[in-house]
XYZ file of C-alpha atoms in Angstrom:
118
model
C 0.000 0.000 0.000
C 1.321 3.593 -0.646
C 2.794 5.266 1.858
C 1.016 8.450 0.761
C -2.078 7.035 1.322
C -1.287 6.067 4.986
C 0.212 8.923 5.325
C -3.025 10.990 3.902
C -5.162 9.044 5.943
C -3.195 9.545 9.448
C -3.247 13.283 9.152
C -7.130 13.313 8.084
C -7.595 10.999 11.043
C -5.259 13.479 13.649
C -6.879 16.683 12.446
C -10.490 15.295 12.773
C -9.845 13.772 16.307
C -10.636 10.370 15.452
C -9.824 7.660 17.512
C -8.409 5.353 15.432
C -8.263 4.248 11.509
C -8.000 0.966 9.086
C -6.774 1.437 5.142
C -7.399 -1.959 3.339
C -6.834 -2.365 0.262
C -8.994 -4.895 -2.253
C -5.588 -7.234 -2.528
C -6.204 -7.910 0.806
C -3.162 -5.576 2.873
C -5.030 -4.508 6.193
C -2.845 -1.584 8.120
C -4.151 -0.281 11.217
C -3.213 3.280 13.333
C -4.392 5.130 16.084
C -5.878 3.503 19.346
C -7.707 0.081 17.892
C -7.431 -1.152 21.189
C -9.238 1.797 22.901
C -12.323 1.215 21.460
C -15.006 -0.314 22.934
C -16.453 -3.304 21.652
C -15.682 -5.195 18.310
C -16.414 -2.928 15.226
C -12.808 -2.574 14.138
C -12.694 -6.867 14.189
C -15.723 -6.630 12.311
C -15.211 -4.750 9.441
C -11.849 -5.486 9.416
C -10.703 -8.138 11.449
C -9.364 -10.430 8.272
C -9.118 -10.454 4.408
C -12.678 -11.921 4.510
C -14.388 -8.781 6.782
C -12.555 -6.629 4.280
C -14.125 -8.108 1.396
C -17.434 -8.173 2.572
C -16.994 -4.507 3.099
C -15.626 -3.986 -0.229
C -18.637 -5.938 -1.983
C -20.752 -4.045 0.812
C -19.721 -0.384 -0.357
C -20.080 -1.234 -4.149
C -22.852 1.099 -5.531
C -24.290 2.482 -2.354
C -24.259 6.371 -1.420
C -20.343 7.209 -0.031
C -19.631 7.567 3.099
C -21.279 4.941 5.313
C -21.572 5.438 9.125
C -21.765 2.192 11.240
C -22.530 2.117 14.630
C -21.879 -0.704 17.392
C -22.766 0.723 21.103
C -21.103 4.394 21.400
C -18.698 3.287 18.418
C -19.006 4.922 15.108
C -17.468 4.312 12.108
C -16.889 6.145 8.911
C -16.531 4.468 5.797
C -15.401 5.744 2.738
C -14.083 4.247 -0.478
C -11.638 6.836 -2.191
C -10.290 5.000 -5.074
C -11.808 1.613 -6.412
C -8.878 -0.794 -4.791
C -8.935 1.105 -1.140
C -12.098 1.063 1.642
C -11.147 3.586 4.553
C -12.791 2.994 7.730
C -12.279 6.042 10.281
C -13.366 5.464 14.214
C -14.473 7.252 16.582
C -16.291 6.569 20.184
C -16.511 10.492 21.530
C -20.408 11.458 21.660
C -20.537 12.379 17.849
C -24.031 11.761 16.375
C -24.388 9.811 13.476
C -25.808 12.513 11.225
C -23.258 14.702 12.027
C -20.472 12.404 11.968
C -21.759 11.757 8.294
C -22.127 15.127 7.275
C -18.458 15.371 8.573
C -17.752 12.244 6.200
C -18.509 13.742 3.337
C -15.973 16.434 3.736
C -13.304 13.771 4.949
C -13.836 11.684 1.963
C -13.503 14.587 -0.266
C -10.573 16.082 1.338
C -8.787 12.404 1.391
C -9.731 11.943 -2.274
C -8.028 15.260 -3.455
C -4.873 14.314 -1.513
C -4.192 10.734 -2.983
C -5.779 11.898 -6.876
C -8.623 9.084 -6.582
Protein backbone atom coordinates (compact mmCIF):
# COMPACT_ATOMS: atom_id res chain seq x y z
CA UNK A 1 0.00 0.00 0.00
CA UNK A 2 1.32 3.59 -0.65
CA UNK A 3 2.79 5.27 1.86
CA UNK A 4 1.02 8.45 0.76
CA UNK A 5 -2.08 7.03 1.32
CA UNK A 6 -1.29 6.07 4.99
CA UNK A 7 0.21 8.92 5.32
CA UNK A 8 -3.03 10.99 3.90
CA UNK A 9 -5.16 9.04 5.94
CA UNK A 10 -3.19 9.54 9.45
CA UNK A 11 -3.25 13.28 9.15
CA UNK A 12 -7.13 13.31 8.08
CA UNK A 13 -7.60 11.00 11.04
CA UNK A 14 -5.26 13.48 13.65
CA UNK A 15 -6.88 16.68 12.45
CA UNK A 16 -10.49 15.29 12.77
CA UNK A 17 -9.84 13.77 16.31
CA UNK A 18 -10.64 10.37 15.45
CA UNK A 19 -9.82 7.66 17.51
CA UNK A 20 -8.41 5.35 15.43
CA UNK A 21 -8.26 4.25 11.51
CA UNK A 22 -8.00 0.97 9.09
CA UNK A 23 -6.77 1.44 5.14
CA UNK A 24 -7.40 -1.96 3.34
CA UNK A 25 -6.83 -2.36 0.26
CA UNK A 26 -8.99 -4.90 -2.25
CA UNK A 27 -5.59 -7.23 -2.53
CA UNK A 28 -6.20 -7.91 0.81
CA UNK A 29 -3.16 -5.58 2.87
CA UNK A 30 -5.03 -4.51 6.19
CA UNK A 31 -2.84 -1.58 8.12
CA UNK A 32 -4.15 -0.28 11.22
CA UNK A 33 -3.21 3.28 13.33
CA UNK A 34 -4.39 5.13 16.08
CA UNK A 35 -5.88 3.50 19.35
CA UNK A 36 -7.71 0.08 17.89
CA UNK A 37 -7.43 -1.15 21.19
CA UNK A 38 -9.24 1.80 22.90
CA UNK A 39 -12.32 1.21 21.46
CA UNK A 40 -15.01 -0.31 22.93
CA UNK A 41 -16.45 -3.30 21.65
CA UNK A 42 -15.68 -5.19 18.31
CA UNK A 43 -16.41 -2.93 15.23
CA UNK A 44 -12.81 -2.57 14.14
CA UNK A 45 -12.69 -6.87 14.19
CA UNK A 46 -15.72 -6.63 12.31
CA UNK A 47 -15.21 -4.75 9.44
CA UNK A 48 -11.85 -5.49 9.42
CA UNK A 49 -10.70 -8.14 11.45
CA UNK A 50 -9.36 -10.43 8.27
CA UNK A 51 -9.12 -10.45 4.41
CA UNK A 52 -12.68 -11.92 4.51
CA UNK A 53 -14.39 -8.78 6.78
CA UNK A 54 -12.55 -6.63 4.28
CA UNK A 55 -14.12 -8.11 1.40
CA UNK A 56 -17.43 -8.17 2.57
CA UNK A 57 -16.99 -4.51 3.10
CA UNK A 58 -15.63 -3.99 -0.23
CA UNK A 59 -18.64 -5.94 -1.98
CA UNK A 60 -20.75 -4.05 0.81
CA UNK A 61 -19.72 -0.38 -0.36
CA UNK A 62 -20.08 -1.23 -4.15
CA UNK A 63 -22.85 1.10 -5.53
CA UNK A 64 -24.29 2.48 -2.35
CA UNK A 65 -24.26 6.37 -1.42
CA UNK A 66 -20.34 7.21 -0.03
CA UNK A 67 -19.63 7.57 3.10
CA UNK A 68 -21.28 4.94 5.31
CA UNK A 69 -21.57 5.44 9.13
CA UNK A 70 -21.76 2.19 11.24
CA UNK A 71 -22.53 2.12 14.63
CA UNK A 72 -21.88 -0.70 17.39
CA UNK A 73 -22.77 0.72 21.10
CA UNK A 74 -21.10 4.39 21.40
CA UNK A 75 -18.70 3.29 18.42
CA UNK A 76 -19.01 4.92 15.11
CA UNK A 77 -17.47 4.31 12.11
CA UNK A 78 -16.89 6.15 8.91
CA UNK A 79 -16.53 4.47 5.80
CA UNK A 80 -15.40 5.74 2.74
CA UNK A 81 -14.08 4.25 -0.48
CA UNK A 82 -11.64 6.84 -2.19
CA UNK A 83 -10.29 5.00 -5.07
CA UNK A 84 -11.81 1.61 -6.41
CA UNK A 85 -8.88 -0.79 -4.79
CA UNK A 86 -8.94 1.11 -1.14
CA UNK A 87 -12.10 1.06 1.64
CA UNK A 88 -11.15 3.59 4.55
CA UNK A 89 -12.79 2.99 7.73
CA UNK A 90 -12.28 6.04 10.28
CA UNK A 91 -13.37 5.46 14.21
CA UNK A 92 -14.47 7.25 16.58
CA UNK A 93 -16.29 6.57 20.18
CA UNK A 94 -16.51 10.49 21.53
CA UNK A 95 -20.41 11.46 21.66
CA UNK A 96 -20.54 12.38 17.85
CA UNK A 97 -24.03 11.76 16.37
CA UNK A 98 -24.39 9.81 13.48
CA UNK A 99 -25.81 12.51 11.22
CA UNK A 100 -23.26 14.70 12.03
CA UNK A 101 -20.47 12.40 11.97
CA UNK A 102 -21.76 11.76 8.29
CA UNK A 103 -22.13 15.13 7.27
CA UNK A 104 -18.46 15.37 8.57
CA UNK A 105 -17.75 12.24 6.20
CA UNK A 106 -18.51 13.74 3.34
CA UNK A 107 -15.97 16.43 3.74
CA UNK A 108 -13.30 13.77 4.95
CA UNK A 109 -13.84 11.68 1.96
CA UNK A 110 -13.50 14.59 -0.27
CA UNK A 111 -10.57 16.08 1.34
CA UNK A 112 -8.79 12.40 1.39
CA UNK A 113 -9.73 11.94 -2.27
CA UNK A 114 -8.03 15.26 -3.46
CA UNK A 115 -4.87 14.31 -1.51
CA UNK A 116 -4.19 10.73 -2.98
CA UNK A 117 -5.78 11.90 -6.88
CA UNK A 118 -8.62 9.08 -6.58
Amino acid sequence: MEDRIIEAVHEIASAHEFLCYVVASAGGSIWRGGDCEGLNGSLVNVLFGGIDEAKGVFDFLDGRMLPQVYRQGDVFCLLMKPTIDIVVGFFAQDGRNGVNLHREGKEVSKDLEQRIGG
